[in-house]
PDB file of C-alpha atoms and ligand atoms in Angstrom:
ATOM      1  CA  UNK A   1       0.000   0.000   0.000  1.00 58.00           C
ATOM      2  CA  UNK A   2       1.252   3.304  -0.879  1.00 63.00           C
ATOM      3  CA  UNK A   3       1.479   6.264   1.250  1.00 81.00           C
ATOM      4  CA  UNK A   4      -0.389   9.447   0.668  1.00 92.00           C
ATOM      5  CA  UNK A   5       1.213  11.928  -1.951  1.00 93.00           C
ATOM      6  CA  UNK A   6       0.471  15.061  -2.547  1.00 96.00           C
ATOM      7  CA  UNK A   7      -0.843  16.205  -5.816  1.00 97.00           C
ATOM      8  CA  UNK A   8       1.675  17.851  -7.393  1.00 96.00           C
ATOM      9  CA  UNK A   9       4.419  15.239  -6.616  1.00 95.00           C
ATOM     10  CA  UNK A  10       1.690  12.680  -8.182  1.00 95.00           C
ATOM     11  CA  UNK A  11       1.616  14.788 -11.575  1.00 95.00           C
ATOM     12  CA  UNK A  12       5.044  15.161 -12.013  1.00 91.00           C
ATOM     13  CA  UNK A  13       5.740  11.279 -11.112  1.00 89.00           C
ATOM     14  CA  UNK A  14       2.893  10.344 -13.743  1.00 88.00           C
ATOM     15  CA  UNK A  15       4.406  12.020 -15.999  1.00 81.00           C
ATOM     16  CA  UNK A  16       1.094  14.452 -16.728  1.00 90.00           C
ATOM     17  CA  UNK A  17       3.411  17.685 -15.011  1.00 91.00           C
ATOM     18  CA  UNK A  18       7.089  18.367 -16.174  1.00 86.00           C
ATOM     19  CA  UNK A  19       7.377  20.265 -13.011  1.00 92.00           C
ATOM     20  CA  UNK A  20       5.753  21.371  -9.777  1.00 94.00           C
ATOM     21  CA  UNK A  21       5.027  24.548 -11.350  1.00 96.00           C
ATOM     22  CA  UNK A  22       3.839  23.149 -14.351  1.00 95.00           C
ATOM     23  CA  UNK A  23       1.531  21.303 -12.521  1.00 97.00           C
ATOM     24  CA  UNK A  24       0.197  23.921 -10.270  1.00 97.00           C
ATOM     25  CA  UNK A  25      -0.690  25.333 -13.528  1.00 97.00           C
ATOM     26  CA  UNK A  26      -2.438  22.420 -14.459  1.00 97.00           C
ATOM     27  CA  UNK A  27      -4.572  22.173 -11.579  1.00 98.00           C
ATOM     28  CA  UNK A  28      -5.383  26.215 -11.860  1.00 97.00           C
ATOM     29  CA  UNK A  29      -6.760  25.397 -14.949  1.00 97.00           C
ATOM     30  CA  UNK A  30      -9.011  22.897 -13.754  1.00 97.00           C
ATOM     31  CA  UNK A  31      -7.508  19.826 -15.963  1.00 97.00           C
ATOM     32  CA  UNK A  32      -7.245  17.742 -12.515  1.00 98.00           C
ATOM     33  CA  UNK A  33     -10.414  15.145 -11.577  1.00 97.00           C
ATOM     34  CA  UNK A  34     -10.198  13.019  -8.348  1.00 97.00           C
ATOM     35  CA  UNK A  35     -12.524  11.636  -8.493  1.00 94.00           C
ATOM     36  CA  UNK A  36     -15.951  13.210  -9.481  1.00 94.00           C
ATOM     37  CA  UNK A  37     -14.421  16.551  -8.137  1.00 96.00           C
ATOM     38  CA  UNK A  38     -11.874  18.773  -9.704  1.00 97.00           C
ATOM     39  CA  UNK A  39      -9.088  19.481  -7.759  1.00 97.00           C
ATOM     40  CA  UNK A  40      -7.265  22.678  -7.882  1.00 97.00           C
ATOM     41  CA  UNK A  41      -4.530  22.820  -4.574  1.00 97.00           C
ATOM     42  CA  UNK A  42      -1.431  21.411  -5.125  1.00 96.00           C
ATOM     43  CA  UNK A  43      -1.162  20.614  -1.727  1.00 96.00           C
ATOM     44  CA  UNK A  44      -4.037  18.083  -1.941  1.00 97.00           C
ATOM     45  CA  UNK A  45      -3.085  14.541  -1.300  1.00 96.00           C
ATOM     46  CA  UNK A  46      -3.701  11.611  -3.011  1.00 95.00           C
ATOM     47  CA  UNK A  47      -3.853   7.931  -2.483  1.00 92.00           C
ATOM     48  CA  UNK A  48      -1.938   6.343  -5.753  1.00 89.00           C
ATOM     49  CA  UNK A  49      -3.334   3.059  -4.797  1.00 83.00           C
ATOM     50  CA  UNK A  50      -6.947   3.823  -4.332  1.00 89.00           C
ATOM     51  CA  UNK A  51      -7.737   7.341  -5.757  1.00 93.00           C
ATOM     52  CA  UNK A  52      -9.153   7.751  -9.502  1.00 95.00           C
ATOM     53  CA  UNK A  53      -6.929  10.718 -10.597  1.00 96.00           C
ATOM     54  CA  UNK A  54      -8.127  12.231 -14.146  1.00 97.00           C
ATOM     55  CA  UNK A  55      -5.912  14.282 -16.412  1.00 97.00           C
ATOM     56  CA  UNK A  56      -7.935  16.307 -19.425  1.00 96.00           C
ATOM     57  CA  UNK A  57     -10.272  13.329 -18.545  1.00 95.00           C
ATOM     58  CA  UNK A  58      -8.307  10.770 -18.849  1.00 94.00           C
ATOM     59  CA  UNK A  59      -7.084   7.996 -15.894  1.00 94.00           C
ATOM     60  CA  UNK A  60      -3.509   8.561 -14.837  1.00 94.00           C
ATOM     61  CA  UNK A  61      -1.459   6.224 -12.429  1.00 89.00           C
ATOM     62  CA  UNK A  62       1.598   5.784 -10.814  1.00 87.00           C
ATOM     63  CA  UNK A  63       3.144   2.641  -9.123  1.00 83.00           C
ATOM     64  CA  UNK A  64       6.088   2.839  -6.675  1.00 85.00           C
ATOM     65  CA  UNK A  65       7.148  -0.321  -8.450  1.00 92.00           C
ATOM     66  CA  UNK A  66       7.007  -1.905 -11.796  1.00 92.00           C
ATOM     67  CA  UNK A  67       7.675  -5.368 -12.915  1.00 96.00           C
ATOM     68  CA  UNK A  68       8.351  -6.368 -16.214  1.00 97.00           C
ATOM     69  CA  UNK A  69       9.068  -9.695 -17.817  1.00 98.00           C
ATOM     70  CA  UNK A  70      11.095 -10.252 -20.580  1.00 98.00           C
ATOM     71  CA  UNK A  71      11.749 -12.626 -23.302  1.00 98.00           C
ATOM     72  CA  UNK A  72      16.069 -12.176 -23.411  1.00 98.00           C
ATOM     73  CA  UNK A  73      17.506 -12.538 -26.497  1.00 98.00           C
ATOM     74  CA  UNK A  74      20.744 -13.586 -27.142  1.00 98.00           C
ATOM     75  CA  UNK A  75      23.550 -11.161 -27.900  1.00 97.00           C
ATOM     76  CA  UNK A  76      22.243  -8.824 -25.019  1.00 98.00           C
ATOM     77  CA  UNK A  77      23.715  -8.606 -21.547  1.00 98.00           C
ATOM     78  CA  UNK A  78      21.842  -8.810 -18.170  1.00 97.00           C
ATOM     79  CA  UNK A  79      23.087  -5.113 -17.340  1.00 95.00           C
ATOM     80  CA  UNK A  80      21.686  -1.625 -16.526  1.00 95.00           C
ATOM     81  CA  UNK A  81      24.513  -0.108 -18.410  1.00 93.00           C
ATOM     82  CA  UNK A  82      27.441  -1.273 -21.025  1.00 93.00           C
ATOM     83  CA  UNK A  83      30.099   0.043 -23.162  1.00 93.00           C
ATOM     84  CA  UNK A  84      30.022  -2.026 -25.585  1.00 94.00           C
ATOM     85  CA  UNK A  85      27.115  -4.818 -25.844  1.00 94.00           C
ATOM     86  CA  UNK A  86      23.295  -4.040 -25.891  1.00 96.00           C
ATOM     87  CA  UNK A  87      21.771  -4.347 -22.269  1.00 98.00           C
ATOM     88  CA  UNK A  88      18.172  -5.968 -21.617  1.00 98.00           C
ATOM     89  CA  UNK A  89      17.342  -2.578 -20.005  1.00 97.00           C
ATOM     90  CA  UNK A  90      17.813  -1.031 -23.770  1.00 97.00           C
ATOM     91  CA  UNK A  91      14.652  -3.137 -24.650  1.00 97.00           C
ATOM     92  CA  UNK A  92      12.577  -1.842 -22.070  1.00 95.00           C
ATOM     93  CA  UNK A  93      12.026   1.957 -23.048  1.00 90.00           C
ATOM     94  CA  UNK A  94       9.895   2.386 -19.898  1.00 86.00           C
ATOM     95  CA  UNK A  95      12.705   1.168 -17.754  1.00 90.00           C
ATOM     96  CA  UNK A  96      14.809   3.857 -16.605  1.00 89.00           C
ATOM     97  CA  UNK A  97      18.415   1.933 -16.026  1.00 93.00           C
ATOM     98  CA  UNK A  98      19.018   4.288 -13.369  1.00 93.00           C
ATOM     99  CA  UNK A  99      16.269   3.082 -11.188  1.00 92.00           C
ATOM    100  CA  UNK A 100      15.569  -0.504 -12.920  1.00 96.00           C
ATOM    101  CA  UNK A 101      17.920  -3.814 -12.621  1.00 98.00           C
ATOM    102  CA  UNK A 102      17.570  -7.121 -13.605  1.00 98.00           C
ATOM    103  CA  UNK A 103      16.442  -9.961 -11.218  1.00 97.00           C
ATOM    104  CA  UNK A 104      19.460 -12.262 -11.180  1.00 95.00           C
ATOM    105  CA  UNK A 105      21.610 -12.724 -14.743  1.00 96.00           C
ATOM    106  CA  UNK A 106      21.429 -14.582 -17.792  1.00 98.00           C
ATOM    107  CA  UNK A 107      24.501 -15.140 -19.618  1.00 98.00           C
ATOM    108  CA  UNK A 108      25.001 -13.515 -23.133  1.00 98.00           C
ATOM    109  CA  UNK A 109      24.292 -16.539 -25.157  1.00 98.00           C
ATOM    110  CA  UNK A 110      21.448 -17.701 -22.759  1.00 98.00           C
ATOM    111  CA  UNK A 111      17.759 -16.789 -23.599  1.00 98.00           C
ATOM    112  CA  UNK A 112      14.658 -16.775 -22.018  1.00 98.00           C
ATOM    113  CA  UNK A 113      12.595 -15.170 -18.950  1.00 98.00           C
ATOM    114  CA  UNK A 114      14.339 -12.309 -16.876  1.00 98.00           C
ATOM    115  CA  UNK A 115      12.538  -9.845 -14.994  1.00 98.00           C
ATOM    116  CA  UNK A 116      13.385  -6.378 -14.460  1.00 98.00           C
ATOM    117  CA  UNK A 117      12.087  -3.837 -11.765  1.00 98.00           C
ATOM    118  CA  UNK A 118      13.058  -1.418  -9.521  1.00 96.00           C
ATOM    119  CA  UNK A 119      11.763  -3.660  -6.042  1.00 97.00           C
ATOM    120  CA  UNK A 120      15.035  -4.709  -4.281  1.00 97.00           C
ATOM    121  CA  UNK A 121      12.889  -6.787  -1.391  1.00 96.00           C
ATOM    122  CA  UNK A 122      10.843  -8.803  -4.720  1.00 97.00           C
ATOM    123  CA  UNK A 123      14.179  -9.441  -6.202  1.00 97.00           C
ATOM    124  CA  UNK A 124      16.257 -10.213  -3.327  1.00 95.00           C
ATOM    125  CA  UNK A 125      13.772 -13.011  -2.135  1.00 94.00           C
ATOM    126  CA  UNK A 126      13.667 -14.862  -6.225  1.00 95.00           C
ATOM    127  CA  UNK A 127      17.260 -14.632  -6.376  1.00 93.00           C
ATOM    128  CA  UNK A 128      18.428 -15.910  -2.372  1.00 91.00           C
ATOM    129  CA  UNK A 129      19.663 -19.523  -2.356  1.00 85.00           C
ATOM    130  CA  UNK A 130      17.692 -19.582   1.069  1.00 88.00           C
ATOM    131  CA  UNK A 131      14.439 -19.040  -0.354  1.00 88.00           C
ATOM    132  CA  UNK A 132      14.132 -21.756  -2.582  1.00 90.00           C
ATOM    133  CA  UNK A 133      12.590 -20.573  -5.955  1.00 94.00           C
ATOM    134  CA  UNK A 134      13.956 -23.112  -8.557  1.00 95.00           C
ATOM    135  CA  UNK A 135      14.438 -21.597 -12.020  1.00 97.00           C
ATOM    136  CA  UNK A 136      14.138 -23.958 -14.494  1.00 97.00           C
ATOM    137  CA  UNK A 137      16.249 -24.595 -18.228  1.00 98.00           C
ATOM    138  CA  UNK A 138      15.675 -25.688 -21.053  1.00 98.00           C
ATOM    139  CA  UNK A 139      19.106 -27.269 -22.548  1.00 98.00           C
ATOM    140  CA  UNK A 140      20.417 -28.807 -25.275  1.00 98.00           C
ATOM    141  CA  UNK A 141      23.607 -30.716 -24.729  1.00 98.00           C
ATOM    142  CA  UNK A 142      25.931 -32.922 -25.918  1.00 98.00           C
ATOM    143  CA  UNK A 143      25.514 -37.125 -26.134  1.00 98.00           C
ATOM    144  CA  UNK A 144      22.831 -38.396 -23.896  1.00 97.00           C
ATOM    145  CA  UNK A 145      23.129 -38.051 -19.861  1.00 97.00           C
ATOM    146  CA  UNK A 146      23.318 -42.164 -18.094  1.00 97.00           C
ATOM    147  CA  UNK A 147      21.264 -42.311 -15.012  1.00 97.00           C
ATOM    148  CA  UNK A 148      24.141 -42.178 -12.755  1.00 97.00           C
ATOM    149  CA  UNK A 149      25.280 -38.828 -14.175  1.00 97.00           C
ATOM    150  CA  UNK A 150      21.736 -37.436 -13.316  1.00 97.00           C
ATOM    151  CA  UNK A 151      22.436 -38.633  -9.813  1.00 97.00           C
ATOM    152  CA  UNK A 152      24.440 -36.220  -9.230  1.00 96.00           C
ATOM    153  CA  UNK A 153      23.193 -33.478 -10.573  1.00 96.00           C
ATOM    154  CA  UNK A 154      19.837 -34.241  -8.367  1.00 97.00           C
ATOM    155  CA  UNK A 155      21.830 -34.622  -5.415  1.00 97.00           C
ATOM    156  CA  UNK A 156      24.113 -31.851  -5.808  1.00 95.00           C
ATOM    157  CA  UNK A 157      27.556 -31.759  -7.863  1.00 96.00           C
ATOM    158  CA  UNK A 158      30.899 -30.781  -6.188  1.00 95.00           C
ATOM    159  CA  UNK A 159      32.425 -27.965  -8.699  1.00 95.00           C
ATOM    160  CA  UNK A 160      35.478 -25.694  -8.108  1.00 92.00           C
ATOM    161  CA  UNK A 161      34.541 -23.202  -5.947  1.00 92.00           C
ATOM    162  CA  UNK A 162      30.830 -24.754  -4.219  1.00 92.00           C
ATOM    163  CA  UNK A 163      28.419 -27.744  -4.049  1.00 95.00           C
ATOM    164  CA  UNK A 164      25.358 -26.950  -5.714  1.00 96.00           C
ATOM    165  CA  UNK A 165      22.177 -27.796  -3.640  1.00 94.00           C
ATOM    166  CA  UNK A 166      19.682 -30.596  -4.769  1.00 93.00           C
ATOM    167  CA  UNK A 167      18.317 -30.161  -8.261  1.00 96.00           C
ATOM    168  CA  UNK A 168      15.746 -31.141 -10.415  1.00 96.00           C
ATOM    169  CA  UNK A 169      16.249 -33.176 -13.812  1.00 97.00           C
ATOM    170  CA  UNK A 170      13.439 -34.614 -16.538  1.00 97.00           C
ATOM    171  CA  UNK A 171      15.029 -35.903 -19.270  1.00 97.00           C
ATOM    172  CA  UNK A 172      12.730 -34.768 -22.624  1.00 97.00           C
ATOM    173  CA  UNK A 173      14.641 -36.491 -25.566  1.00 97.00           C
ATOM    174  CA  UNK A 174      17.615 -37.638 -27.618  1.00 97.00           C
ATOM    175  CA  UNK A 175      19.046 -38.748 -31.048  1.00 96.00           C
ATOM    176  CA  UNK A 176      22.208 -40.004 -29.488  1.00 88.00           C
ATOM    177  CA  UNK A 177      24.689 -37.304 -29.934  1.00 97.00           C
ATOM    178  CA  UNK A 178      22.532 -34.417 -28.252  1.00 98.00           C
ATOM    179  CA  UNK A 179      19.739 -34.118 -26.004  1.00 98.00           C
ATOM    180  CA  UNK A 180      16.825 -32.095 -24.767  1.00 98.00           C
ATOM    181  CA  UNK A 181      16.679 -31.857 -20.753  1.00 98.00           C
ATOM    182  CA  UNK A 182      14.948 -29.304 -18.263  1.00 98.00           C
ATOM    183  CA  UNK A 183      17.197 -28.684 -14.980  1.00 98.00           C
ATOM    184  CA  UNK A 184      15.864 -26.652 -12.118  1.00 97.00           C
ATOM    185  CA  UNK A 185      18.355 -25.350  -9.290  1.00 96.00           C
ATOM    186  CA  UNK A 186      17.485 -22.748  -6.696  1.00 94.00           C
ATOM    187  CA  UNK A 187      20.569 -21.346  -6.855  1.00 93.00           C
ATOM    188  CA  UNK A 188      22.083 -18.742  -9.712  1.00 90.00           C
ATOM    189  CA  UNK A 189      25.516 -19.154  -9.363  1.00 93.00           C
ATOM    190  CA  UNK A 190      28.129 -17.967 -12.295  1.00 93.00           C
ATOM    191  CA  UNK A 191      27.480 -20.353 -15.582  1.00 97.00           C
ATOM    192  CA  UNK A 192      26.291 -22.699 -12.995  1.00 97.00           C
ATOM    193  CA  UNK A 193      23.854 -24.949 -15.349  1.00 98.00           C
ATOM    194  CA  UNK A 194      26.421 -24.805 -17.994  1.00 98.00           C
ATOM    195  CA  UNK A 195      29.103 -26.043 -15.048  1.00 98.00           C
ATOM    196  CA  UNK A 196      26.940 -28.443 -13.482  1.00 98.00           C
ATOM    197  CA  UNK A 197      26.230 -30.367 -17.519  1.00 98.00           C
ATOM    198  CA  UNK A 198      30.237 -30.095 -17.851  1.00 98.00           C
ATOM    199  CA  UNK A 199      30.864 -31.426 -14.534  1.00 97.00           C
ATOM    200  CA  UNK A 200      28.897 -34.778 -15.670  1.00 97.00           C
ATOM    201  CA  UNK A 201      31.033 -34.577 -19.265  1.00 97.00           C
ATOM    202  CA  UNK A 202      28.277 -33.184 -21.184  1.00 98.00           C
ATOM    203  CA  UNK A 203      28.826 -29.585 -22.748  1.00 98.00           C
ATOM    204  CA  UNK A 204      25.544 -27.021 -22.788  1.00 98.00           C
ATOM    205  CA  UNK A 205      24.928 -26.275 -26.849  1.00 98.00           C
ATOM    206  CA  UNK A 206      21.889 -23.812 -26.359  1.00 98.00           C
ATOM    207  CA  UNK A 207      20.297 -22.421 -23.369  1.00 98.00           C
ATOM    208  CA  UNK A 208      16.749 -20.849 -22.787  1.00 98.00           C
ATOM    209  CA  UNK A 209      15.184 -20.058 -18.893  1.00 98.00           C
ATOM    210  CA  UNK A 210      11.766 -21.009 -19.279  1.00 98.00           C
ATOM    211  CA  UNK A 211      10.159 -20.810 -15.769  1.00 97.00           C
ATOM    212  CA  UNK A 212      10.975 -18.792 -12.236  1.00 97.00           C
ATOM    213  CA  UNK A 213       8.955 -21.085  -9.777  1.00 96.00           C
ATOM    214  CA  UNK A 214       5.627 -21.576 -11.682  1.00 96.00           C
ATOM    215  CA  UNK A 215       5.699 -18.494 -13.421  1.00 97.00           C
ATOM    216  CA  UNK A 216       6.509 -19.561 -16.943  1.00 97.00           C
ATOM    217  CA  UNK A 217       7.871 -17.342 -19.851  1.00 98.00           C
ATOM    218  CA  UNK A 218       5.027 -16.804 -22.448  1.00 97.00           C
ATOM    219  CA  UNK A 219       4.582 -19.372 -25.239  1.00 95.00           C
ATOM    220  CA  UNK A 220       3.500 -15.931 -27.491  1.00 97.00           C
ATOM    221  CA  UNK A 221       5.996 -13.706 -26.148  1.00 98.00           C
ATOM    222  CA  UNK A 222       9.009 -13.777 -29.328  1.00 98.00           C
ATOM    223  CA  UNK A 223      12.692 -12.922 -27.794  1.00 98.00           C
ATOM    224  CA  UNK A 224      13.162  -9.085 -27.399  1.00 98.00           C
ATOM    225  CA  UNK A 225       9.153  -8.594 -26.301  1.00 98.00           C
ATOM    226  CA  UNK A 226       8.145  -7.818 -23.017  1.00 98.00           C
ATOM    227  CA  UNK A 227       4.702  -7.156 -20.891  1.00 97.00           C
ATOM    228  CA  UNK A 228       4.572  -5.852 -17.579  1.00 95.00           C
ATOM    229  CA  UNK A 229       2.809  -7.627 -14.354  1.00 95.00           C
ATOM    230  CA  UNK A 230       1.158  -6.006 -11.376  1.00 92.00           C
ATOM    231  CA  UNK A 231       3.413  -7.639  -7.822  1.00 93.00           C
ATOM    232  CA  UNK A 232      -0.168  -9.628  -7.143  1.00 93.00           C
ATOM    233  CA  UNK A 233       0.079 -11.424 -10.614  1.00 95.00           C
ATOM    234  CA  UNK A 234       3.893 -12.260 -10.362  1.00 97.00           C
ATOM    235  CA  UNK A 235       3.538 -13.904  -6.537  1.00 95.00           C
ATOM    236  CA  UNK A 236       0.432 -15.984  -7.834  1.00 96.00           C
ATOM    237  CA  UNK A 237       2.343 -17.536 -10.577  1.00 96.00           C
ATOM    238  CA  UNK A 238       5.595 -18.263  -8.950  1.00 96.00           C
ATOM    239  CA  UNK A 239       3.626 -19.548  -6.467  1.00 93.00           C
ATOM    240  CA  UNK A 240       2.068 -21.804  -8.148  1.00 91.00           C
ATOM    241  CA  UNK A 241       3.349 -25.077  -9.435  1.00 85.00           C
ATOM    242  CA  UNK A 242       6.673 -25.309 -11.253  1.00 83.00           C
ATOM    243  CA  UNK A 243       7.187 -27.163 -14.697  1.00 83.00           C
ATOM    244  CA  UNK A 244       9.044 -29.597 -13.210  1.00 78.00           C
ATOM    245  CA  UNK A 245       6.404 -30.917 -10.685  1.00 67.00           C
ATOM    246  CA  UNK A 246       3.285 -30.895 -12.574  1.00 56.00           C
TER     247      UNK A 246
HETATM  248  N1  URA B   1      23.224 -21.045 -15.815  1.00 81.98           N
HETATM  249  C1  URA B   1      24.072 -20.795 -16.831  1.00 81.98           C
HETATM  250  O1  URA B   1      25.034 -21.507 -17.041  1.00 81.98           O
HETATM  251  N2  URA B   1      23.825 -19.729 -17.614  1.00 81.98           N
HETATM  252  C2  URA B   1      22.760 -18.918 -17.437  1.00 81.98           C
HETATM  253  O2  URA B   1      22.590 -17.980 -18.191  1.00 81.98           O
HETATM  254  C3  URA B   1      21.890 -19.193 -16.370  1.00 81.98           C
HETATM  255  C4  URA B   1      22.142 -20.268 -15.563  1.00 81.98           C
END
């Protein structure tokens, strides 16, 4: 729930007021509705969650946070800002990169869901180890994975620097020299599904994220497009069930 704001703040943040003083003159000239009523003082205060604020007639709204999910393509870099590559925050005009950041990273080559918002408590709690969210990939890799080699990646694989936690493995299919598989770890260490394939001798050819807890990216949502959620939506679905255990 938002706190109260005061009116003028409210335009400007909208986006209906460049300034305070522009928007005191929009309110003298009687272009503000809350409501029913029109509103004239700036120093009125609004409720962002609850009030119906009209500009020239029209509904205007503002949300503290935003939430936006995103198809990554490859070739662009899970960074606010670069030098030299594209950044997912370039796709999201609405995004300022000062105030937006991607939830967690997905390598260059990888593809798939990635959210981006400017809520540091939403992201903190998808992306902690300690919470538990399992993000699950889709990979293609090399020759065909033997049921003890999925052992370990279930149970948790000793690499160079950690021991990843349990994981989840369903096997989709094969034609000998590669093979289809979905992996879901609650972790999001550096290259970790691409380490954990290696570690069991089997090298990651293509990578896609297709689900963060049961929130799954969009079948009709092509790489590069994006939609924005409301928080409400976003908990429901990752929430709910996960690929992996219906
Ligand atoms: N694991 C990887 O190896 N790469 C990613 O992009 C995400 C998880």
């Amino acid at each position: 729930m938002s706190d109260l704001m005061r009116l003028d703040r409210f335009l400007v943040l909208t986006g209906a007021a460049k300034s305070r003083s522009d928007a005191k003159k929009i309110l003298k000239n009687g272009l503000v509705q809350i409501g029913d009523r029109i509103e004239k003082n700036a120093e009125a205060h609004v409720n962002p969650d609850s009030d119906r604020v009209l500009f020239r007639g029209r509904e205007i709204t503002y949300r503290q946070y935003r939430y936006f999910l995103l198809h990554k393509p490859q070739d662009v870099i899970s960074a606010t800002k670069d030098r030299i590559s594209d950044t997912v925050l370039q796709l999201i005009p609405e995004a300022d990169p000062e105030k937006y950041f991607p939830v967690g990273r997905l390598d260059k080559d990888t593809e798939g869901l990635l959210l981006i918002t400017n809520d540091g408590d939403f992201a903190h709690r998808l992306t902690s180890p300690r919470k538990k969210v399992y993000k699950t990939y889709f990979a293609r890799i090399t020759g065909k994975p033997a049921e003890e080699e999925i052992r370990k990646l279930e149970s948790g694989i000793t690499l160079s620097d950690f021991t990843t936690a349990p994981a989840r493995f369903r096997f989709l299919k094969s034609d000998g020299d590669e093979s289809e598989c979905l992996l879901s770890i609650s972790e999001g260490r550096f290259h970790q599904v691409k380490r954990m394939y290696q570690a069991i001798g089997h090298t990651v050819l293509y990578l896609k994220r297709i689900a963060i807890g049961g929130l799954t990216l969009p079948e009709n949502l092509k790489p590069g497009e994006y939609r924005e959620y409301t928080r409400e939506q976003l908990d429901e679905a990752i929430n709910g069930s996960d690929p992996q255990t219906v």
